[in-house]
Amino acid sequence: DGMNVLFIVVDDLRPVLGCYGDKLVKSPNIDQLASQSMVFSNAYAQQAVCAPSRVSFLTGRRPDTTRLYDFYSYWRVHAGNYSTMPQYFRENGYVTLSVGKVFHPGVSSNYSDDYPYSWSIPPFHPSAEKYENHKTCRGKDGKLYANLVCPVNVTEMPGGTLPDIQSTEEAIRLLNIMKTSRQKFFLAVGYHKPHIPLRYPQEFLKLYPLENITLAPDPWVPKKLPSVAYNPWTDIRQRDDVEALNVSFPYGPLPDDFQRQIRQSYYAAVSYLDVQVGLLLNALDNVGLSNDTIVVFTADHGWSLGEHGEWAKYSNFDVATRVPLMFYVPGVTTPPVSQGARVFPYLDPFSHVGGSAPRGQSKKVVELVSVFPTLAELAGLQVPPACPEMPFGVVLCTEGTSIVRYFNVSEEKVEEGKEGCDDTGRCFNEEPVAFSQYPRPADTPQWNSDKPKLKDIRIMGYSMRTIDYRYTVWVQFHPNNFSADFEDVHAGELYMMETDPNQDYNIYNNTSHGWLLKKILG
């Protein structure tokens, strides 16, 4: 009886989308989904790096509970035998299917994407994935390199394809099978782009002439940024084209023209992603399931594009932690559609003109850890209970809270993010808040600052975002017993959103903020 679920998660996608107000990007298919969805404009990941973020939102628990801050442990062994969102749907009669990058592959999902706990059949990984970091980018000299900026001729690629193209094809194949099986399904589709390398079909560059590409509005390292907060973008420095620039460590900067090329290729990769999403949603129409399927669209975290003199993720800034998040719920976010009507006709980004506004939009601050309880409620399942103070022995609970209560906004009305909190939310003075965190090995940027291994973590940056401010404290952390010492504060950041939306002017040292520390401990 209940609804199917199509869960789309994208790697490293910040909300540079038309439906989020970006004027440059061409994302007609994702915008079309938004026009039928409830769109959250202030949604945040719990840690801005792939494996910790994915394990967090797939279990509905924060990194301090999954105890995963790096890539090197499996929560069921290391923290507790926590049920996941797909596992919960599976236990409630759904066929659960995984295509592409849903869990982070490797030890953090037991080398099996948590199969058989989370999935009914073994997860699908595109065969072209193994070439992602190979030398497949043709340089000006005609030779092949492993570049960061990597527009390609797809026909010249190994197998004549790219991973996300293969994932879309497999997801469509599974939709066609599910159409005939008449069983409820939870299909998760994980797309790689715009994760680096920025390797995508070269024709998408045409959408973004270089002369239209600007630098970040704040491409400098802020004067009052504590050095512990800075991420030195080590992974980007290792690409052949960046290495050739011989940029100084840790602050750079990259040459302006190359910054523009990175931004251009990020946008091009987003439009390539949009085509994949468009083909997938169009297939949902084709099999006649758009009326019976909830669609969720989100990302594991954002990605800096030169803001604060930073690139990649690995920080607590909005550019690294803020993600797109939207829910299409037939009959809830849209009026019921007549059987057979097209909800998601494919739109070609090369010819489609005009945008589409979100159906409903909430400015409420929300967290990815809340997706699990939200989806359970939307699907008519029992919402998992809130985790107790000591959550480690509890198999099924969530540290997020269902955000379905924010859905009932009348059309055309954009909610202000202030009011409205029930007892279950992490709320202060009735104000919703999002928590993120990031570990560091030292007070100053070093080679492993972006991705410290657990044993090397010495400092944890705990960050709190409300509609009005972002407050971060960098405190002593003990990896042997996973404890943070809030008495030992190494540095702090405070940004007021109204006057400093880009988070460039840290006023931590000229403000009294004892009350904020109390909140973060609450």
Short mmCIF file of C-alpha atoms in Angstrom, two decimals:
data_model
loop_
_atom_site.label_atom_id
_atom_site.label_comp_id
_atom_site.label_asym_id
_atom_site.label_seq_id
_atom_site.Cartn_x
_atom_site.Cartn_y
_atom_site.Cartn_z
CA ASP A 1 0.00 0.00 0.00
CA GLY A 2 2.58 2.57 1.10
CA MET A 3 4.70 4.73 -1.14
CA ASN A 4 7.93 3.64 -2.81
CA VAL A 5 11.06 5.68 -2.09
CA LEU A 6 13.63 6.96 -4.57
CA PHE A 7 16.53 8.36 -2.55
CA ILE A 8 19.04 10.34 -4.62
CA VAL A 9 22.29 11.33 -2.90
CA VAL A 10 25.01 13.31 -4.64
CA ASP A 11 28.70 13.50 -3.78
CA ASP A 12 30.05 16.97 -2.84
CA LEU A 13 27.11 18.97 -4.20
CA ARG A 14 26.62 22.38 -2.64
CA PRO A 15 23.30 24.07 -3.51
CA VAL A 16 24.46 25.69 -6.76
CA LEU A 17 21.11 24.98 -8.41
CA GLY A 18 18.55 27.21 -10.09
CA CYS A 19 15.96 26.27 -7.46
CA TYR A 20 18.33 27.60 -4.78
CA GLY A 21 18.64 30.93 -6.55
CA ASP A 22 21.88 30.36 -8.46
CA LYS A 23 21.65 32.47 -11.62
CA LEU A 24 24.50 30.89 -13.55
CA VAL A 25 23.93 27.14 -13.25
CA LYS A 26 21.74 25.20 -15.67
CA SER A 27 19.89 22.55 -13.64
CA PRO A 28 16.43 22.31 -15.23
CA ASN A 29 15.65 18.73 -14.14
CA ILE A 30 16.55 19.20 -10.48
CA ASP A 31 14.66 22.52 -10.58
CA GLN A 32 11.64 20.70 -12.01
CA LEU A 33 11.80 18.22 -9.13
CA ALA A 34 11.98 21.20 -6.73
CA SER A 35 8.86 22.69 -8.35
CA GLN A 36 6.95 19.63 -7.10
CA SER A 37 8.78 19.33 -3.76
CA MET A 38 9.25 20.77 -0.32
CA VAL A 39 12.67 22.41 -0.50
CA PHE A 40 14.79 23.16 2.56
CA SER A 41 17.09 26.11 1.98
CA ASN A 42 19.01 25.74 5.28
CA ALA A 43 19.96 22.04 5.44
CA TYR A 44 23.33 20.99 6.87
CA ALA A 45 25.50 17.86 6.99
CA GLN A 46 26.92 16.67 10.31
CA GLN A 47 30.51 16.37 9.05
CA ALA A 48 31.85 17.68 5.75
CA VAL A 49 33.51 14.51 4.49
CA CYS A 50 32.02 11.51 2.68
CA ALA A 51 32.11 8.45 4.95
CA PRO A 52 31.27 10.14 8.28
CA SER A 53 28.41 12.13 6.74
CA ARG A 54 26.89 9.14 4.95
CA VAL A 55 27.10 6.82 7.95
CA SER A 56 25.56 9.63 10.03
CA PHE A 57 22.48 10.26 7.86
CA LEU A 58 22.01 6.58 6.95
CA THR A 59 21.92 5.63 10.65
CA GLY A 60 20.27 8.87 11.82
CA ARG A 61 23.06 9.42 14.35
CA ARG A 62 25.77 12.01 14.83
CA PRO A 63 29.49 11.30 14.30
CA ASP A 64 30.09 11.24 18.06
CA THR A 65 27.70 8.26 18.21
CA THR A 66 28.85 6.42 15.06
CA ARG A 67 32.42 7.19 16.22
CA LEU A 68 33.39 7.60 12.58
CA TYR A 69 35.35 10.78 11.86
CA ASP A 70 37.60 9.22 9.22
CA PHE A 71 37.22 6.31 6.76
CA TYR A 72 38.63 3.45 8.78
CA SER A 73 36.02 1.80 11.00
CA TYR A 74 32.67 0.03 10.64
CA TRP A 75 30.09 1.36 13.09
CA ARG A 76 28.50 -2.05 13.82
CA VAL A 77 31.84 -3.27 15.20
CA HIS A 78 33.29 -0.04 16.49
CA ALA A 79 30.32 1.82 18.01
CA GLY A 80 27.08 -0.18 18.11
CA ASN A 81 24.90 -2.42 15.94
CA TYR A 82 22.77 0.49 14.72
CA SER A 83 19.95 -0.06 12.25
CA THR A 84 20.14 2.00 9.08
CA MET A 85 17.41 3.78 7.14
CA PRO A 86 17.36 1.21 4.29
CA GLN A 87 17.49 -1.63 6.83
CA TYR A 88 14.44 -0.18 8.59
CA PHE A 89 12.52 -0.01 5.29
CA ARG A 90 13.63 -3.54 4.47
CA GLU A 91 12.36 -4.80 7.84
CA ASN A 92 9.06 -3.11 7.02
CA GLY A 93 8.49 -5.05 3.80
CA TYR A 94 10.38 -2.99 1.24
CA VAL A 95 12.78 -4.31 -1.39
CA THR A 96 15.88 -2.16 -0.79
CA LEU A 97 18.28 -1.48 -3.63
CA SER A 98 21.55 0.46 -3.83
CA VAL A 99 23.09 1.86 -7.02
CA GLY A 100 26.37 3.81 -7.18
CA LYS A 101 27.84 5.56 -4.15
CA VAL A 102 25.33 5.41 -1.29
CA PHE A 103 27.40 4.13 1.62
CA HIS A 104 31.04 5.13 1.31
CA PRO A 105 32.78 2.00 -0.02
CA GLY A 106 35.51 0.28 1.99
CA VAL A 107 35.90 -0.63 5.65
CA SER A 108 33.40 2.04 6.83
CA SER A 109 30.59 -0.04 5.29
CA ASN A 110 32.27 -3.45 5.84
CA TYR A 111 33.49 -3.68 2.21
CA SER A 112 29.91 -4.58 1.26
CA ASP A 113 27.96 -1.29 1.48
CA ASP A 114 26.44 -2.83 4.63
CA TYR A 115 24.93 -5.74 2.65
CA PRO A 116 23.01 -7.86 3.65
CA TYR A 117 21.77 -5.71 6.57
CA SER A 118 20.73 -2.69 4.52
CA TRP A 119 20.01 -4.14 1.07
CA SER A 120 17.88 -6.93 -0.40
CA ILE A 121 20.40 -7.65 -3.18
CA PRO A 122 24.13 -6.84 -3.43
CA PRO A 123 24.68 -3.15 -4.26
CA PHE A 124 25.61 -2.13 -7.81
CA HIS A 125 28.85 -0.28 -8.52
CA PRO A 126 29.54 1.03 -12.01
CA SER A 127 32.49 -0.74 -13.66
CA ALA A 128 33.88 2.61 -14.91
CA GLU A 129 34.36 3.75 -11.30
CA LYS A 130 37.79 2.12 -11.15
CA TYR A 131 39.13 4.55 -13.77
CA GLU A 132 38.11 7.69 -11.85
CA ASN A 133 41.65 8.55 -10.77
CA HIS A 134 43.46 7.11 -13.78
CA LYS A 135 45.17 9.33 -16.34
CA THR A 136 42.18 9.92 -18.61
CA CYS A 137 42.39 13.72 -19.07
CA ARG A 138 43.99 14.90 -22.29
CA GLY A 139 46.37 17.82 -21.75
CA LYS A 140 47.22 20.57 -24.23
CA ASP A 141 50.28 18.50 -25.24
CA GLY A 142 48.03 15.57 -26.21
CA LYS A 143 49.26 13.40 -23.33
CA LEU A 144 47.02 11.89 -20.66
CA TYR A 145 47.00 13.17 -17.08
CA ALA A 146 45.19 12.67 -13.77
CA ASN A 147 43.92 16.23 -13.59
CA LEU A 148 41.46 18.03 -11.35
CA VAL A 149 39.84 19.82 -14.30
CA CYS A 150 39.00 16.99 -16.69
CA PRO A 151 36.38 17.48 -19.43
CA VAL A 152 36.50 14.33 -21.59
CA ASN A 153 35.26 12.81 -24.81
CA VAL A 154 33.16 9.96 -23.39
CA THR A 155 33.76 7.74 -26.44
CA GLU A 156 37.50 7.78 -25.61
CA MET A 157 36.94 6.67 -22.00
CA PRO A 158 37.52 3.05 -20.93
CA GLY A 159 34.31 1.18 -21.83
CA GLY A 160 33.05 4.28 -23.64
CA THR A 161 31.13 5.48 -20.59
CA LEU A 162 31.34 7.22 -17.20
CA PRO A 163 30.25 5.93 -13.75
CA ASP A 164 27.17 8.14 -13.34
CA ILE A 165 25.90 7.22 -16.81
CA GLN A 166 26.15 3.55 -15.81
CA SER A 167 24.39 4.18 -12.48
CA THR A 168 21.48 5.89 -14.22
CA GLU A 169 21.15 2.96 -16.64
CA GLU A 170 21.16 0.44 -13.80
CA ALA A 171 18.64 2.43 -11.74
CA ILE A 172 16.32 2.61 -14.77
CA ARG A 173 16.72 -1.16 -15.28
CA LEU A 174 15.72 -1.75 -11.65
CA LEU A 175 12.71 0.58 -11.94
CA ASN A 176 11.48 -1.47 -14.90
CA ILE A 177 11.83 -4.67 -12.88
CA MET A 178 10.06 -3.15 -9.86
CA LYS A 179 7.20 -1.96 -12.05
CA THR A 180 6.25 -5.56 -12.81
CA SER A 181 7.03 -7.01 -9.36
CA ARG A 182 4.41 -4.87 -7.59
CA GLN A 183 6.52 -4.83 -4.42
CA LYS A 184 7.25 -1.62 -2.53
CA PHE A 185 10.83 -0.52 -3.04
CA PHE A 186 13.42 1.78 -1.51
CA LEU A 187 15.87 2.57 -4.32
CA ALA A 188 18.95 4.60 -3.36
CA VAL A 189 20.96 6.10 -6.20
CA GLY A 190 24.33 7.70 -5.41
CA TYR A 191 25.92 9.98 -8.00
CA HIS A 192 29.68 10.73 -8.02
CA LYS A 193 29.86 14.08 -9.73
CA PRO A 194 30.65 16.84 -8.87
CA HIS A 195 33.18 14.99 -6.67
CA ILE A 196 36.75 15.42 -7.89
CA PRO A 197 38.20 14.76 -10.38
CA LEU A 198 35.87 17.06 -12.31
CA ARG A 199 35.59 14.47 -15.09
CA TYR A 200 32.48 14.90 -17.22
CA PRO A 201 31.47 14.96 -20.93
CA GLN A 202 33.25 17.93 -22.49
CA GLU A 203 30.15 19.32 -24.24
CA PHE A 204 28.90 20.63 -20.86
CA LEU A 205 31.67 23.25 -20.93
CA LYS A 206 29.69 25.01 -23.68
CA LEU A 207 27.08 25.96 -21.09
CA TYR A 208 29.64 28.02 -19.15
CA PRO A 209 31.86 30.33 -21.25
CA LEU A 210 34.90 31.21 -19.14
CA GLU A 211 34.21 34.94 -19.46
CA ASN A 212 30.96 34.41 -17.50
CA ILE A 213 32.76 32.74 -14.59
CA THR A 214 33.72 34.93 -11.63
CA LEU A 215 35.98 34.24 -8.68
CA ALA A 216 34.44 33.50 -5.28
CA PRO A 217 33.09 36.69 -3.66
CA ASP A 218 35.68 36.27 -0.85
CA PRO A 219 38.70 34.44 -2.33
CA TRP A 220 41.05 35.46 0.48
CA VAL A 221 41.83 33.76 3.80
CA PRO A 222 39.92 35.83 6.41
CA LYS A 223 42.21 37.83 8.72
CA LYS A 224 40.65 36.50 11.90
CA LEU A 225 40.24 32.89 10.81
CA PRO A 226 41.90 30.65 13.42
CA SER A 227 44.57 28.52 11.70
CA VAL A 228 42.95 25.34 13.11
CA ALA A 229 39.80 26.12 11.12
CA TYR A 230 41.57 26.27 7.76
CA ASN A 231 41.60 23.24 5.46
CA PRO A 232 44.65 23.13 3.15
CA TRP A 233 42.93 21.20 0.29
CA THR A 234 45.59 18.52 0.09
CA ASP A 235 43.59 16.23 -2.24
CA ILE A 236 43.40 18.94 -4.90
CA ARG A 237 47.13 19.65 -4.69
CA GLN A 238 47.81 16.02 -5.61
CA ARG A 239 46.14 16.29 -9.05
CA ASP A 240 48.60 16.63 -11.94
CA ASP A 241 47.33 20.02 -13.18
CA VAL A 242 47.38 21.59 -9.69
CA GLU A 243 50.74 20.07 -8.80
CA ALA A 244 52.22 21.66 -11.93
CA LEU A 245 51.23 25.11 -10.56
CA ASN A 246 53.60 24.60 -7.61
CA VAL A 247 51.35 26.48 -5.18
CA SER A 248 52.73 27.18 -1.70
CA PHE A 249 51.39 25.15 1.26
CA PRO A 250 49.06 25.65 3.10
CA TYR A 251 47.44 28.90 1.96
CA GLY A 252 48.16 29.03 -1.76
CA PRO A 253 46.52 30.86 -3.42
CA LEU A 254 45.76 29.27 -6.77
CA PRO A 255 46.17 31.58 -9.81
CA ASP A 256 42.94 33.45 -10.62
CA ASP A 257 42.54 31.95 -14.09
CA PHE A 258 42.83 28.42 -12.70
CA GLN A 259 40.32 29.24 -9.94
CA ARG A 260 37.88 30.22 -12.68
CA GLN A 261 38.52 26.96 -14.54
CA ILE A 262 37.76 24.93 -11.40
CA ARG A 263 34.53 26.86 -10.86
CA GLN A 264 33.61 26.43 -14.54
CA SER A 265 34.17 22.67 -14.39
CA TYR A 266 32.25 22.32 -11.12
CA TYR A 267 29.25 23.99 -12.76
CA ALA A 268 29.64 21.85 -15.89
CA ALA A 269 29.73 18.71 -13.70
CA VAL A 270 26.52 19.86 -11.97
CA SER A 271 24.76 20.17 -15.34
CA TYR A 272 26.01 16.71 -16.31
CA LEU A 273 24.58 15.45 -13.01
CA ASP A 274 21.30 17.25 -13.77
CA VAL A 275 20.97 15.30 -17.03
CA GLN A 276 21.39 12.01 -15.11
CA VAL A 277 18.74 13.04 -12.56
CA GLY A 278 16.46 14.10 -15.43
CA LEU A 279 16.79 10.73 -17.19
CA LEU A 280 16.15 8.88 -13.91
CA LEU A 281 13.02 10.88 -13.02
CA ASN A 282 11.75 10.61 -16.58
CA ALA A 283 12.09 6.82 -16.24
CA LEU A 284 9.98 6.99 -13.06
CA ASP A 285 7.29 8.65 -15.22
CA ASN A 286 7.74 6.05 -17.96
CA VAL A 287 7.09 3.13 -15.62
CA GLY A 288 4.04 4.93 -14.22
CA LEU A 289 5.36 5.23 -10.66
CA SER A 290 5.66 9.01 -10.20
CA ASN A 291 2.34 9.02 -8.37
CA ASP A 292 3.38 6.29 -5.92
CA THR A 293 6.97 7.24 -5.15
CA ILE A 294 8.47 9.67 -2.65
CA VAL A 295 11.62 11.25 -4.10
CA VAL A 296 14.34 12.63 -1.84
CA PHE A 297 17.22 14.62 -3.29
CA THR A 298 20.25 15.62 -1.22
CA ALA A 299 24.06 15.53 -0.96
CA ASP A 300 26.55 14.27 1.61
CA HIS A 301 28.06 17.78 2.09
CA GLY A 302 29.08 20.87 0.14
CA TRP A 303 32.37 21.94 -1.44
CA SER A 304 34.31 25.22 -1.24
CA LEU A 305 34.92 26.92 -4.58
CA GLY A 306 37.61 29.35 -3.46
CA GLU A 307 35.69 31.02 -0.62
CA HIS A 308 38.02 31.92 2.29
CA GLY A 309 40.92 30.86 0.05
CA GLU A 310 39.75 27.26 0.48
CA TRP A 311 38.82 24.40 -1.86
CA ALA A 312 37.10 21.08 -1.26
CA LYS A 313 35.15 20.19 1.88
CA TYR A 314 36.84 19.46 5.25
CA SER A 315 35.61 22.52 7.19
CA ASN A 316 32.70 23.82 9.26
CA PHE A 317 31.80 26.72 6.95
CA ASP A 318 28.40 26.81 5.24
CA VAL A 319 30.05 26.26 1.85
CA ALA A 320 31.24 22.85 3.11
CA THR A 321 28.31 21.83 5.34
CA ARG A 322 25.23 23.19 3.55
CA VAL A 323 23.45 20.81 1.18
CA PRO A 324 20.40 20.74 -1.07
CA LEU A 325 17.48 18.86 0.50
CA MET A 326 14.07 18.35 -1.06
CA PHE A 327 11.19 15.91 -0.70
CA TYR A 328 8.66 15.15 -3.44
CA VAL A 329 5.62 13.47 -1.87
CA PRO A 330 2.73 12.82 -4.28
CA GLY A 331 -0.51 14.20 -2.90
CA VAL A 332 1.32 16.06 -0.12
CA THR A 333 3.76 18.41 -1.86
CA THR A 334 1.65 18.24 -5.04
CA PRO A 335 -2.04 17.81 -5.75
CA PRO A 336 -2.80 14.22 -6.86
CA VAL A 337 -1.81 13.73 -10.49
CA SER A 338 -4.16 11.98 -12.90
CA GLN A 339 -2.95 8.49 -13.76
CA GLY A 340 -0.48 8.53 -16.64
CA ALA A 341 0.17 12.29 -16.48
CA ARG A 342 3.83 13.29 -16.86
CA VAL A 343 5.32 14.73 -13.70
CA PHE A 344 8.97 14.73 -14.77
CA PRO A 345 9.37 15.18 -18.54
CA TYR A 346 13.07 15.24 -19.39
CA LEU A 347 14.45 18.77 -19.89
CA ASP A 348 17.57 19.35 -21.99
CA PRO A 349 19.90 21.85 -20.25
CA PHE A 350 21.29 22.88 -23.64
CA SER A 351 17.93 24.10 -24.91
CA HIS A 352 15.64 24.54 -21.89
CA VAL A 353 14.93 28.17 -21.02
CA GLY A 354 13.33 29.48 -17.85
CA GLY A 355 13.42 28.22 -14.30
CA SER A 356 10.84 26.80 -11.96
CA ALA A 357 10.41 27.89 -8.36
CA PRO A 358 10.17 25.39 -5.49
CA ARG A 359 6.63 24.22 -4.72
CA GLY A 360 7.14 24.92 -1.03
CA GLN A 361 10.22 26.28 0.65
CA SER A 362 11.29 26.35 4.26
CA LYS A 363 14.10 28.45 5.65
CA LYS A 364 14.08 26.40 8.83
CA VAL A 365 17.52 25.17 9.82
CA VAL A 366 17.50 21.37 9.46
CA GLU A 367 20.06 18.55 9.56
CA LEU A 368 20.74 15.48 7.41
CA VAL A 369 20.53 13.36 10.58
CA SER A 370 16.77 14.11 10.41
CA VAL A 371 16.23 12.50 7.00
CA PHE A 372 15.73 8.98 8.44
CA PRO A 373 12.85 9.86 10.82
CA THR A 374 11.34 12.21 8.21
CA LEU A 375 11.25 9.55 5.50
CA ALA A 376 9.84 6.99 7.94
CA GLU A 377 6.98 9.36 8.78
CA LEU A 378 6.32 10.26 5.13
CA ALA A 379 6.16 6.56 4.21
CA GLY A 380 3.67 5.88 7.02
CA LEU A 381 6.11 3.79 9.07
CA GLN A 382 6.53 4.19 12.78
CA VAL A 383 9.04 6.96 13.41
CA PRO A 384 12.12 5.55 15.19
CA PRO A 385 12.31 6.80 18.79
CA ALA A 386 14.71 9.52 19.84
CA CYS A 387 18.00 8.12 21.11
CA PRO A 388 18.59 8.18 24.88
CA GLU A 389 21.52 10.04 26.46
CA MET A 390 23.64 6.88 26.13
CA PRO A 391 22.74 5.61 22.64
CA PHE A 392 25.47 3.03 22.07
CA GLY A 393 23.52 -0.08 23.09
CA VAL A 394 20.30 0.96 21.34
CA VAL A 395 19.78 -0.73 17.97
CA LEU A 396 16.99 1.48 16.62
CA CYS A 397 16.83 5.16 17.52
CA THR A 398 17.57 8.50 15.91
CA GLU A 399 19.36 11.66 16.95
CA GLY A 400 17.50 13.65 14.33
CA THR A 401 13.87 14.65 14.42
CA SER A 402 11.19 14.34 11.72
CA ILE A 403 10.82 17.62 9.83
CA VAL A 404 7.44 16.71 8.33
CA ARG A 405 5.98 19.36 10.64
CA TYR A 406 7.63 21.99 8.41
CA PHE A 407 5.88 20.70 5.29
CA ASN A 408 2.45 22.25 5.78
CA VAL A 409 3.29 25.62 4.34
CA SER A 410 0.74 27.14 2.05
CA GLU A 411 1.88 27.55 -1.54
CA GLU A 412 3.80 30.69 -2.48
CA LYS A 413 4.65 31.26 1.16
CA VAL A 414 8.27 31.04 2.15
CA GLU A 415 8.50 30.37 5.85
CA GLU A 416 10.79 32.37 8.04
CA GLY A 417 13.21 30.17 9.90
CA LYS A 418 12.47 31.42 13.40
CA GLU A 419 9.42 29.98 15.07
CA GLY A 420 8.15 26.49 15.47
CA CYS A 421 9.83 23.82 17.49
CA ASP A 422 8.38 20.87 19.31
CA ASP A 423 9.96 19.02 22.21
CA THR A 424 11.72 16.50 20.02
CA GLY A 425 13.83 18.97 18.01
CA ARG A 426 17.29 20.13 19.01
CA CYS A 427 15.95 23.61 19.67
CA PHE A 428 16.98 26.49 21.87
CA ASN A 429 14.52 29.24 22.74
CA GLU A 430 12.23 27.61 20.19
CA GLU A 431 14.90 28.04 17.54
CA PRO A 432 16.00 25.19 15.26
CA VAL A 433 19.74 24.54 15.08
CA ALA A 434 22.10 22.37 13.04
CA PHE A 435 25.27 20.82 14.48
CA SER A 436 28.34 19.98 12.43
CA GLN A 437 31.83 19.01 13.53
CA TYR A 438 35.28 18.58 12.06
CA PRO A 439 38.44 16.96 13.48
CA ARG A 440 41.98 18.34 13.19
CA PRO A 441 45.37 16.81 14.03
CA ALA A 442 46.96 20.13 15.08
CA ASP A 443 46.39 23.84 15.63
CA THR A 444 48.04 24.77 12.35
CA PRO A 445 47.41 23.34 8.87
CA GLN A 446 49.54 20.31 8.04
CA TRP A 447 49.52 17.51 5.43
CA ASN A 448 46.78 15.51 7.23
CA SER A 449 44.59 18.41 8.44
CA ASP A 450 41.84 17.65 5.91
CA LYS A 451 41.50 13.96 6.73
CA PRO A 452 43.15 13.04 10.04
CA LYS A 453 42.97 9.40 11.08
CA LEU A 454 41.21 8.77 14.39
CA LYS A 455 44.46 8.15 16.31
CA ASP A 456 45.84 11.52 15.10
CA ILE A 457 42.84 13.67 16.05
CA ARG A 458 43.76 16.17 18.77
CA ILE A 459 41.11 18.88 18.29
CA MET A 460 37.41 18.74 17.40
CA GLY A 461 35.63 21.76 15.98
CA TYR A 462 32.00 21.70 17.13
CA SER A 463 29.84 24.06 15.12
CA MET A 464 26.30 25.29 15.63
CA ARG A 465 24.27 27.02 12.90
CA THR A 466 21.04 28.86 13.53
CA ILE A 467 19.20 31.21 11.17
CA ASP A 468 21.13 34.12 12.75
CA TYR A 469 24.68 32.91 13.33
CA ARG A 470 27.34 30.21 13.03
CA TYR A 471 29.29 29.55 16.22
CA THR A 472 32.25 27.12 16.33
CA VAL A 473 34.55 26.07 19.15
CA TRP A 474 37.74 24.09 18.54
CA VAL A 475 38.35 22.01 21.68
CA GLN A 476 40.82 19.40 22.89
CA PHE A 477 39.80 15.88 21.81
CA HIS A 478 40.97 12.50 23.14
CA PRO A 479 40.68 9.79 20.45
CA ASN A 480 41.36 6.90 22.85
CA ASN A 481 38.02 7.44 24.62
CA PHE A 482 36.23 9.70 22.10
CA SER A 483 35.94 12.55 24.56
CA ALA A 484 36.03 16.29 24.00
CA ASP A 485 37.23 18.70 26.68
CA PHE A 486 35.15 21.87 26.43
CA GLU A 487 37.24 23.44 29.23
CA ASP A 488 40.18 23.43 26.82
CA VAL A 489 39.13 25.70 23.96
CA HIS A 490 41.87 26.19 21.36
CA ALA A 491 40.02 28.71 19.19
CA GLY A 492 36.56 29.96 18.32
CA GLU A 493 34.55 31.47 15.49
CA LEU A 494 31.36 33.52 15.46
CA TYR A 495 29.73 34.87 12.31
CA MET A 496 26.49 36.88 12.25
CA MET A 497 24.50 35.92 9.16
CA GLU A 498 22.65 39.20 8.66
CA THR A 499 25.75 41.34 8.30
CA ASP A 500 28.23 38.62 7.23
CA PRO A 501 26.44 35.99 5.11
CA ASN A 502 29.71 34.66 3.65
CA GLN A 503 31.29 34.11 7.08
CA ASP A 504 34.36 36.30 6.54
CA TYR A 505 34.46 38.39 9.71
CA ASN A 506 35.03 36.34 12.83
CA ILE A 507 33.79 38.30 15.86
CA TYR A 508 34.47 35.55 18.44
CA ASN A 509 37.19 37.53 20.21
CA ASN A 510 35.18 40.74 20.54
CA THR A 511 31.92 39.22 21.77
CA SER A 512 30.83 37.62 25.02
CA HIS A 513 29.69 34.15 24.08
CA GLY A 514 29.55 32.10 27.28
CA TRP A 515 25.84 31.56 26.61
CA LEU A 516 26.67 30.00 23.23
CA LEU A 517 29.08 27.52 24.80
CA LYS A 518 26.29 26.50 27.19
CA LYS A 519 24.02 25.89 24.20
CA ILE A 520 26.50 23.73 22.33
CA LEU A 521 26.95 21.63 25.49
CA GLY A 522 23.16 21.40 25.89
#
